[in-house]
PDB file of C-alpha atoms in Angstrom:
ATOM      1  CA  UNK A  27     114.104  84.147 108.795  1.00 94.00           C
ATOM      2  CA  UNK A  28     111.480  83.583 106.574  1.00 97.00           C
ATOM      3  CA  UNK A  29     111.290  84.479 102.821  1.00 96.00           C
ATOM      4  CA  UNK A  30     108.423  85.782 101.409  1.00 97.00           C
ATOM      5  CA  UNK A  31     106.955  85.092  97.774  1.00 96.00           C
ATOM      6  CA  UNK A  32     104.091  86.917  96.647  1.00 96.00           C
ATOM      7  CA  UNK A  33     102.499  85.639  93.546  1.00 93.00           C
ATOM      8  CA  UNK A  34     100.730  88.722  92.857  1.00 93.00           C
ATOM      9  CA  UNK A  35     103.861  90.997  92.641  1.00 95.00           C
ATOM     10  CA  UNK A  36     106.142  91.001  90.458  1.00 94.00           C
ATOM     11  CA  UNK A  37     109.201  88.468  90.547  1.00 91.00           C
ATOM     12  CA  UNK A  38     112.398  90.144  91.484  1.00 90.00           C
ATOM     13  CA  UNK A  39     114.749  91.325  88.431  1.00 82.00           C
ATOM     14  CA  UNK A  40     117.790  90.323  90.389  1.00 88.00           C
ATOM     15  CA  UNK A  41     119.264  87.621  93.080  1.00 95.00           C
ATOM     16  CA  UNK A  42     116.918  89.043  96.087  1.00 95.00           C
ATOM     17  CA  UNK A  43     114.080  88.191  97.756  1.00 96.00           C
ATOM     18  CA  UNK A  44     110.716  90.235  97.667  1.00 97.00           C
ATOM     19  CA  UNK A  45     110.886  90.435 101.472  1.00 98.00           C
ATOM     20  CA  UNK A  46     112.063  88.358 104.572  1.00 98.00           C
ATOM     21  CA  UNK A  47     110.743  88.361 107.972  1.00 98.00           C
ATOM     22  CA  UNK A  48     113.008  88.785 110.668  1.00 98.00           C
ATOM     23  CA  UNK A  49     112.910  89.563 114.336  1.00 97.00           C
ATOM     24  CA  UNK A  50     109.068  90.637 113.823  1.00 97.00           C
ATOM     25  CA  UNK A  51     109.557  92.875 111.028  1.00 98.00           C
ATOM     26  CA  UNK A  52     108.773  92.522 107.199  1.00 98.00           C
ATOM     27  CA  UNK A  53     111.670  93.875 105.132  1.00 98.00           C
ATOM     28  CA  UNK A  54     110.447  94.458 101.804  1.00 98.00           C
ATOM     29  CA  UNK A  55     112.663  94.904  98.687  1.00 97.00           C
ATOM     30  CA  UNK A  56     111.958  97.845  96.577  1.00 97.00           C
ATOM     31  CA  UNK A  57     108.819  97.643  94.075  1.00 97.00           C
ATOM     32  CA  UNK A  58     109.314  98.971  90.782  1.00 97.00           C
ATOM     33  CA  UNK A  59     106.211  99.864  88.731  1.00 97.00           C
ATOM     34  CA  UNK A  60     106.298  96.405  86.835  1.00 96.00           C
ATOM     35  CA  UNK A  61     102.728  94.722  86.218  1.00 95.00           C
ATOM     36  CA  UNK A  62     102.585  91.563  88.076  1.00 92.00           C
ATOM     37  CA  UNK A  63     101.842  89.118  85.476  1.00 90.00           C
ATOM     38  CA  UNK A  64     104.015  90.443  82.575  1.00 91.00           C
ATOM     39  CA  UNK A  65     106.669  91.744  84.228  1.00 90.00           C
ATOM     40  CA  UNK A  66     106.609  94.936  81.837  1.00 95.00           C
ATOM     41  CA  UNK A  67     107.236  98.620  83.160  1.00 96.00           C
ATOM     42  CA  UNK A  68     104.006 100.550  83.439  1.00 95.00           C
ATOM     43  CA  UNK A  69     104.107 103.240  81.148  1.00 89.00           C
ATOM     44  CA  UNK A  70     102.976 106.474  82.119  1.00 91.00           C
ATOM     45  CA  UNK A  71     103.253 109.462  84.425  1.00 95.00           C
ATOM     46  CA  UNK A  72     104.738 109.270  88.091  1.00 97.00           C
ATOM     47  CA  UNK A  73     100.888 109.013  89.396  1.00 97.00           C
ATOM     48  CA  UNK A  74     100.537 105.615  87.115  1.00 97.00           C
ATOM     49  CA  UNK A  75     104.159 104.164  88.282  1.00 98.00           C
ATOM     50  CA  UNK A  76     103.647 105.161  91.843  1.00 98.00           C
ATOM     51  CA  UNK A  77     100.191 103.557  92.101  1.00 98.00           C
ATOM     52  CA  UNK A  78     101.681 100.244  90.477  1.00 97.00           C
ATOM     53  CA  UNK A  79     104.777 100.351  92.866  1.00 98.00           C
ATOM     54  CA  UNK A  80     102.511 100.818  96.193  1.00 98.00           C
ATOM     55  CA  UNK A  81      99.864  98.401  94.472  1.00 98.00           C
ATOM     56  CA  UNK A  82     103.022  95.820  94.425  1.00 97.00           C
ATOM     57  CA  UNK A  83     104.383  96.801  97.665  1.00 98.00           C
ATOM     58  CA  UNK A  84     101.302  96.082  99.412  1.00 98.00           C
ATOM     59  CA  UNK A  85     100.889  92.823  97.623  1.00 98.00           C
ATOM     60  CA  UNK A  86     104.385  91.384  99.203  1.00 98.00           C
ATOM     61  CA  UNK A  87     102.879  92.698 102.686  1.00 98.00           C
ATOM     62  CA  UNK A  88      99.835  90.969 102.427  1.00 97.00           C
ATOM     63  CA  UNK A  89     101.750  87.862 101.216  1.00 97.00           C
ATOM     64  CA  UNK A  90     103.924  88.155 104.512  1.00 97.00           C
ATOM     65  CA  UNK A  91     100.649  88.571 106.677  1.00 97.00           C
ATOM     66  CA  UNK A  92     101.166  92.028 107.379  1.00 98.00           C
ATOM     67  CA  UNK A  93      99.750  95.249 105.489  1.00 97.00           C
ATOM     68  CA  UNK A  94     100.272  98.948 104.625  1.00 98.00           C
ATOM     69  CA  UNK A  95      98.760  99.566 107.854  1.00 97.00           C
ATOM     70  CA  UNK A  96     101.698  97.847 109.554  1.00 98.00           C
ATOM     71  CA  UNK A  97     104.358  99.624 107.681  1.00 98.00           C
ATOM     72  CA  UNK A  98     106.880 101.912 109.959  1.00 98.00           C
ATOM     73  CA  UNK A  99     109.514 103.035 107.625  1.00 98.00           C
ATOM     74  CA  UNK A 100     109.270 103.447 103.838  1.00 98.00           C
ATOM     75  CA  UNK A 101     112.202 104.750 101.503  1.00 98.00           C
ATOM     76  CA  UNK A 102     111.241 106.278  98.242  1.00 98.00           C
ATOM     77  CA  UNK A 103     113.822 106.579  95.279  1.00 98.00           C
ATOM     78  CA  UNK A 104     112.595 109.374  92.575  1.00 98.00           C
ATOM     79  CA  UNK A 105     114.344 109.624  89.275  1.00 97.00           C
ATOM     80  CA  UNK A 106     113.187 113.291  89.331  1.00 97.00           C
ATOM     81  CA  UNK A 107     112.146 115.297  92.483  1.00 97.00           C
ATOM     82  CA  UNK A 108     109.947 117.468  90.663  1.00 98.00           C
ATOM     83  CA  UNK A 109     107.555 114.311  90.981  1.00 98.00           C
ATOM     84  CA  UNK A 110     107.477 114.922  94.959  1.00 98.00           C
ATOM     85  CA  UNK A 111     104.207 116.706  95.138  1.00 98.00           C
ATOM     86  CA  UNK A 112     102.458 114.201  92.553  1.00 98.00           C
ATOM     87  CA  UNK A 113     103.864 110.866  94.643  1.00 98.00           C
ATOM     88  CA  UNK A 114     102.970 112.226  97.821  1.00 98.00           C
ATOM     89  CA  UNK A 115      99.078 112.828  96.147  1.00 97.00           C
ATOM     90  CA  UNK A 116      99.322 109.013  95.367  1.00 98.00           C
ATOM     91  CA  UNK A 117     100.870 108.015  98.643  1.00 98.00           C
ATOM     92  CA  UNK A 118      98.060 109.158 100.584  1.00 97.00           C
ATOM     93  CA  UNK A 119      95.527 106.944  98.696  1.00 97.00           C
ATOM     94  CA  UNK A 120      97.462 104.136 100.201  1.00 98.00           C
ATOM     95  CA  UNK A 121      98.724 104.951 104.004  1.00 98.00           C
ATOM     96  CA  UNK A 122      96.678 106.871 106.654  1.00 95.00           C
ATOM     97  CA  UNK A 123      97.655 108.921 109.326  1.00 95.00           C
ATOM     98  CA  UNK A 124      99.818 108.248 111.574  1.00 95.00           C
ATOM     99  CA  UNK A 125     101.963 107.940 108.458  1.00 97.00           C
ATOM    100  CA  UNK A 126     105.022 105.909 108.393  1.00 98.00           C
ATOM    101  CA  UNK A 127     108.602 107.579 108.878  1.00 98.00           C
ATOM    102  CA  UNK A 128     109.601 107.951 105.358  1.00 98.00           C
ATOM    103  CA  UNK A 129     112.965 109.238 103.452  1.00 98.00           C
ATOM    104  CA  UNK A 130     112.529 110.256  99.451  1.00 98.00           C
ATOM    105  CA  UNK A 131     115.748 110.703  97.679  1.00 98.00           C
ATOM    106  CA  UNK A 132     116.521 111.425  94.044  1.00 98.00           C
ATOM    107  CA  UNK A 133     118.462 109.031  92.304  1.00 98.00           C
ATOM    108  CA  UNK A 134     120.355 109.181  89.032  1.00 97.00           C
ATOM    109  CA  UNK A 135     118.523 106.037  87.813  1.00 94.00           C
ATOM    110  CA  UNK A 136     116.467 103.024  88.513  1.00 95.00           C
ATOM    111  CA  UNK A 137     115.979  99.567  86.835  1.00 93.00           C
ATOM    112  CA  UNK A 138     114.575  99.252  83.844  1.00 92.00           C
ATOM    113  CA  UNK A 139     113.928 103.094  83.384  1.00 93.00           C
ATOM    114  CA  UNK A 140     111.324 103.158  86.413  1.00 96.00           C
ATOM    115  CA  UNK A 141     110.787 106.904  87.641  1.00 97.00           C
ATOM    116  CA  UNK A 142     109.961 105.308  91.065  1.00 98.00           C
ATOM    117  CA  UNK A 143     111.040 102.551  93.225  1.00 98.00           C
ATOM    118  CA  UNK A 144     109.466 102.155  96.668  1.00 98.00           C
ATOM    119  CA  UNK A 145     110.752  99.925  99.878  1.00 98.00           C
ATOM    120  CA  UNK A 146     109.294  99.644 103.333  1.00 98.00           C
ATOM    121  CA  UNK A 147     109.718  98.003 106.726  1.00 98.00           C
ATOM    122  CA  UNK A 148     106.516  96.481 108.292  1.00 98.00           C
ATOM    123  CA  UNK A 149     105.222  94.608 111.694  1.00 98.00           C
ATOM    124  CA  UNK A 150     104.929  91.015 110.778  1.00 96.00           C
ATOM    125  CA  UNK A 151     101.486  90.292 112.123  1.00 81.00           C
TER     126      UNK A 151
END
């Protein structure tokens, strides 16, 4: 296994790696909408938070030598499923067909009061 450290993404908020490369895949930890430089939660609606979380995910993948175009599975955690359609609009700014397999679930709470968290599995190269 190889640990991935992305300077352009926020540092982990707990004892975990941003991502690990193993068996030809990149396993990305969940990204919440934190500003990379300050580590502060991005204020705003689900669109603003989703863009930041997905940009952070893209940075982790880039640091791993991969990219959004190599993602095969995404898991999305929403604090409110009423945000599902607005999230989908932002998601299509980052992913193109054929879209990765995806699971979206509503959760009771997320770290730091975020409205969204996104993790992914991608091809390593």
